[in-house]
Coordinates of C-alpha atoms in Angstrom, one line a residue:
M1 CA -5.9 -30.8 10.1
D2 CA -9.5 -31.9 9.2
R3 CA -10.6 -30.8 12.7
T4 CA -9.0 -27.4 12.3
L5 CA -10.7 -26.8 8.9
E6 CA -14.0 -27.8 10.4
S7 CA -13.4 -25.4 13.3
L8 CA -12.6 -22.6 10.8
R9 CA -15.8 -23.3 8.8
H10 CA -17.8 -23.1 12.1
I11 CA -16.1 -19.7 12.9
I12 CA -16.9 -18.4 9.4
A13 CA -20.5 -19.5 9.8
Q14 CA -20.8 -17.6 13.1
V15 CA -18.9 -14.4 12.2
L16 CA -19.8 -14.3 8.5
P17 CA -23.2 -16.0 8.3
H18 CA -23.9 -14.7 4.8
R19 CA -20.8 -16.2 3.3
D20 CA -20.2 -19.7 2.0
P21 CA -17.3 -21.1 4.1
A22 CA -16.1 -23.2 1.2
L23 CA -15.7 -20.1 -1.0
V24 CA -14.4 -17.5 1.5
F25 CA -10.7 -17.6 0.5
K26 CA -11.6 -17.9 -3.3
D27 CA -13.7 -14.7 -3.2
L28 CA -12.0 -11.8 -4.9
N29 CA -13.8 -9.4 -2.6
V30 CA -11.7 -10.5 0.4
V31 CA -11.1 -6.9 1.3
S32 CA -14.7 -6.3 2.2
M33 CA -14.9 -9.7 3.9
L34 CA -12.0 -8.8 6.2
Q35 CA -13.8 -5.5 7.1
E36 CA -17.1 -7.4 7.6
F37 CA -15.3 -9.9 9.9
W38 CA -13.9 -7.2 12.3
E39 CA -17.2 -5.2 12.3
S40 CA -19.0 -8.4 13.2
K41 CA -16.6 -9.1 16.1
Q42 CA -17.0 -5.6 17.4
Q43 CA -20.8 -5.9 17.4
Q44 CA -20.6 -9.3 19.1
R45 CA -18.3 -8.4 22.0
A46 CA -17.1 -4.8 21.6
A47 CA -13.6 -5.9 20.6
F48 CA -11.2 -3.0 20.3
P49 CA -14.0 -0.3 20.4
S50 CA -11.6 2.5 19.9
E51 CA -9.9 1.0 16.9
G52 CA -12.7 0.1 14.6
V53 CA -11.0 0.3 11.2
V54 CA -8.9 -2.0 9.1
V55 CA -6.0 0.2 7.7
Y56 CA -4.2 -0.4 4.5
E57 CA -0.9 1.0 3.4
S58 CA 0.7 0.6 -0.1
L59 CA 4.4 1.2 -0.4
P60 CA 5.2 3.7 -3.2
A61 CA 6.8 2.0 -6.2
P62 CA 7.2 3.0 -9.8
G63 CA 6.2 -0.5 -11.0
P64 CA 5.7 -4.1 -9.9
P65 CA 6.1 -6.0 -7.7
F66 CA 3.8 -4.0 -5.4
V67 CA 3.7 -4.3 -1.6
S68 CA 0.7 -3.7 0.6
Y69 CA 0.3 -3.9 4.4
V70 CA -2.9 -4.2 6.4
T71 CA -3.1 -3.3 10.1
L72 CA -6.0 -4.9 12.1
P73 CA -7.8 -3.5 15.1
G74 CA -5.5 -4.3 18.0
G75 CA -2.3 -3.6 16.1
S76 CA -1.5 -6.8 14.3
C77 CA 0.0 -6.3 10.8
F78 CA 0.2 -8.5 7.7
G79 CA 1.3 -8.0 4.1
N80 CA 1.0 -9.7 0.7
F81 CA 3.4 -12.6 0.4
Q82 CA 2.9 -13.2 -3.3
C83 CA 4.6 -11.2 -6.1
C84 CA 1.8 -8.8 -7.1
L85 CA 1.7 -7.0 -10.5
S86 CA -0.9 -4.3 -9.3
R87 CA -1.6 -2.4 -6.1
A88 CA -5.1 -3.8 -6.1
E89 CA -3.8 -7.4 -6.2
A90 CA -1.3 -6.7 -3.4
R91 CA -4.1 -5.2 -1.3
R92 CA -6.3 -8.3 -1.9
D93 CA -3.4 -10.7 -1.1
A94 CA -2.6 -8.8 2.2
A95 CA -6.3 -8.9 3.1
K96 CA -6.4 -12.7 2.5
V97 CA -3.4 -13.3 4.7
A98 CA -4.9 -11.1 7.4
L99 CA -8.3 -12.8 7.1
I100 CA -6.8 -16.3 7.4
N101 CA -4.9 -15.2 10.6
S102 CA -8.0 -13.5 12.0
L103 CA -10.0 -16.7 11.6
F104 CA -7.2 -18.9 13.1
N105 CA -7.1 -16.4 16.0
E106 CA -10.7 -17.4 16.9
L107 CA -9.6 -21.1 17.5
P108 CA -9.5 -22.1 21.2
S109 CA -5.8 -22.9 20.8
R110 CA -5.0 -19.2 20.1
R111 CA -6.6 -18.0 23.4
I112 CA -4.2 -17.3 26.3
T113 CA -5.0 -20.0 28.9
K114 CA -2.9 -21.7 31.7
E115 CA -2.0 -24.5 29.3
F116 CA -1.1 -22.0 26.6
I117 CA 1.1 -20.0 29.0
M118 CA 2.9 -23.2 30.2
E119 CA 3.7 -24.2 26.6
S120 CA 4.8 -20.7 25.6
V121 CA 7.1 -20.3 28.6
Q122 CA 8.7 -23.7 27.9
E123 CA 9.3 -22.6 24.3
A124 CA 10.8 -19.3 25.5
V125 CA 13.1 -21.1 27.9
A126 CA 14.3 -23.4 25.2
S127 CA 15.0 -20.4 22.8
T128 CA 16.9 -18.4 25.4
S129 CA 18.9 -21.3 26.9
G130 CA 17.4 -20.3 30.3
T131 CA 15.7 -22.4 33.0
L132 CA 12.1 -22.8 34.2
D133 CA 13.1 -21.0 37.3
D134 CA 13.5 -17.8 35.2
A135 CA 9.7 -17.9 34.6
D136 CA 9.2 -16.9 38.3
D137 CA 11.8 -14.0 38.1
P138 CA 10.3 -10.9 36.5
S139 CA 13.8 -9.4 36.1
T140 CA 14.5 -12.0 33.3
S141 CA 13.2 -11.9 29.8
V142 CA 11.3 -15.2 30.3
G143 CA 9.9 -14.0 33.6
A144 CA 8.7 -10.7 32.1
Y145 CA 7.1 -12.7 29.2
H146 CA 5.4 -15.0 31.7
Y147 CA 4.0 -12.0 33.6
M148 CA 2.7 -10.4 30.4
L149 CA 0.9 -13.6 29.4
E150 CA -0.7 -14.0 32.9
S151 CA -1.8 -10.4 32.8
N152 CA -3.6 -11.0 29.6
M153 CA -5.3 -14.3 30.5
G154 CA -8.4 -14.9 28.3
K155 CA -7.3 -12.7 25.4
T156 CA -6.4 -14.0 22.0
M157 CA -2.9 -13.6 20.5
L158 CA -4.0 -10.8 18.2
E159 CA -5.4 -8.9 21.1
F160 CA -2.1 -9.4 22.9
Q161 CA 0.0 -8.3 19.9
E162 CA 0.2 -4.6 20.8
L163 CA 1.7 -5.1 24.3
M164 CA 4.0 -7.9 22.9
T165 CA 5.3 -5.6 20.2
I166 CA 6.0 -2.8 22.8
F167 CA 8.0 -5.3 24.9
Q168 CA 9.9 -6.5 21.9
L169 CA 10.8 -2.9 20.9
L170 CA 11.9 -2.0 24.4
H171 CA 14.1 -5.1 24.5
W172 CA 15.6 -4.3 21.0
N173 CA 16.0 -0.6 21.9
G174 CA 18.0 -1.5 25.0
S175 CA 15.4 0.3 27.3
L176 CA 14.9 -2.8 29.4
K177 CA 18.6 -3.2 30.0
A178 CA 18.8 0.5 31.0
L179 CA 15.9 0.2 33.3
R180 CA 17.5 -2.8 35.0
E181 CA 20.1 -0.4 36.4
T182 CA 17.4 1.7 38.0
K183 CA 14.9 0.8 40.7
C184 CA 12.2 -0.1 38.2
S185 CA 11.6 -3.8 37.7
R186 CA 10.5 -5.3 34.4
Q187 CA 7.1 -6.0 35.9
E188 CA 6.7 -2.4 36.8
V189 CA 7.7 -1.3 33.3
I190 CA 5.3 -3.8 31.6
S191 CA 2.5 -2.6 33.9
Y192 CA 3.3 1.0 33.0
Y193 CA 3.4 0.4 29.2
S194 CA 0.2 -1.7 29.3
Q195 CA -1.7 1.6 29.8
Y196 CA -0.4 3.0 26.5
S197 CA -0.7 2.3 22.8
L198 CA 2.2 2.3 20.3
D199 CA 1.7 5.7 18.8
E200 CA 3.8 8.5 17.2
K201 CA 4.9 9.8 20.6
M202 CA 6.4 6.5 21.6
R203 CA 8.0 6.1 18.2
S204 CA 9.6 9.5 18.6
H205 CA 11.0 8.7 22.0
M206 CA 12.6 5.5 20.6
A207 CA 13.9 7.3 17.6
L208 CA 15.7 9.8 19.9
D209 CA 17.3 6.8 21.6
W210 CA 18.7 5.7 18.2
I211 CA 19.9 9.2 17.4
M212 CA 21.9 9.1 20.6
K213 CA 23.3 5.7 19.7
E214 CA 24.4 7.1 16.3
R215 CA 26.4 9.8 18.1
E216 CA 28.2 7.1 20.0
S217 CA 28.6 4.6 17.1
P218 CA 28.3 6.4 13.7
G219 CA 26.7 4.1 11.1
I220 CA 24.7 2.0 13.6
V221 CA 21.3 3.4 12.4
S222 CA 21.9 2.6 8.8
Q223 CA 23.1 -0.9 9.8
E224 CA 20.0 -1.6 11.9
L225 CA 17.7 -0.2 9.2
R226 CA 19.2 -2.5 6.5
M227 CA 18.6 -5.4 8.9
A228 CA 15.1 -4.3 9.7
L229 CA 14.2 -4.0 6.0
R230 CA 15.6 -7.5 5.3
Q231 CA 13.7 -9.0 8.3
L232 CA 10.4 -7.2 7.2
E233 CA 10.7 -8.5 3.7
E234 CA 11.5 -12.1 4.8
A235 CA 8.6 -12.1 7.3
R236 CA 6.2 -10.7 4.7
K237 CA 7.1 -13.3 2.1
A238 CA 6.6 -16.0 4.8
G239 CA 3.1 -14.7 5.6
Q240 CA 4.1 -13.9 9.2
E241 CA 2.8 -11.2 11.6
L242 CA 4.8 -8.0 10.8
R243 CA 4.1 -5.4 13.5
F244 CA 7.5 -5.7 15.3
Y245 CA 9.6 -5.5 12.1
K246 CA 7.5 -2.7 10.6
E247 CA 7.8 -0.6 13.8
K248 CA 11.5 -1.1 13.8
K249 CA 11.7 0.2 10.2
E250 CA 9.4 3.2 11.1
I251 CA 11.5 4.1 14.2
L252 CA 14.8 3.8 12.4
S253 CA 13.6 5.7 9.4
L254 CA 12.3 8.5 11.7
A255 CA 15.8 8.6 13.4
L256 CA 17.5 8.6 10.0
T257 CA 15.4 11.5 8.8
Q258 CA 16.5 13.6 11.7
I259 CA 20.2 12.5 11.3
C260 CA 20.2 13.4 7.6
S261 CA 18.7 16.8 8.3
D262 CA 21.3 17.5 11.0
P263 CA 24.9 16.9 9.8
D264 CA 26.2 17.4 13.3
T265 CA 24.3 14.5 14.7
S266 CA 27.2 12.1 14.1
S267 CA 30.8 12.5 13.1
P268 CA 31.9 11.6 9.6
S269 CA 32.8 8.0 8.9
D270 CA 33.2 5.5 6.1
D271 CA 29.7 4.3 6.8
Q272 CA 28.3 7.8 6.2
L273 CA 28.0 7.0 2.5
S274 CA 25.6 4.1 3.1
L275 CA 23.7 6.3 5.6
T276 CA 23.2 8.9 2.9
A277 CA 22.0 6.2 0.5
L278 CA 19.4 5.0 3.0
C279 CA 18.2 8.6 3.5
G280 CA 17.3 8.5 -0.2
Y281 CA 15.3 5.2 0.5
H282 CA 13.2 6.9 3.2

């Protein structure tokens, strides 16, 4: 632990030379420090040159507690994990979580190396009840994950987050399962999506998939959205990276907006009441 703290102080001294490492996380101006950190990184090694801003988003609320999210260059997202009584406090708390993760991301242990890949694949095998042989088979989830890591050798985990989120969404959306029935391998799919960013066009395509699912199973979108909202809140309060959960919420909310505006999208069912209620949420 002492060695990790010493490494963080060294990183702060390098990236934020005008700041006192002992006072960084106590400074109320953590919002400007986070911006300064990423501007410094871009100047040093042109990291994410096309995404040069730190973006904040505050959820609309009539009163406390307030929730704020911050998205970093490269796509990683964090939120405030404390109960905040003002929007400014929520913004600062989200920035603090993002800054801590940004600094930890600079540690050698967060860079994708052969050793890191080996450990990550072993953890993936254990969590999926698979075998190490799956790592050499791109048609399996573990194999696809192994291929993605090897394709991003040398990057940090925050730099890898965008592609990882796309893969998670494709898996959640059922797209990978559908592609398995075609001639496209997971490796080809990953190579294809590596060229694109997670933008409104991709979200719209995934939302259309869920609209089709709603026609087959009325109520499934409201069910998935409730789950996504719960997962997002739990991950935020735990200080975890939020991109996957937040994108799930955005995609399902987009699908729900279309469903609510088109009564013929799905047939009436008992779950339609909860669907209407969630339309009000969006």
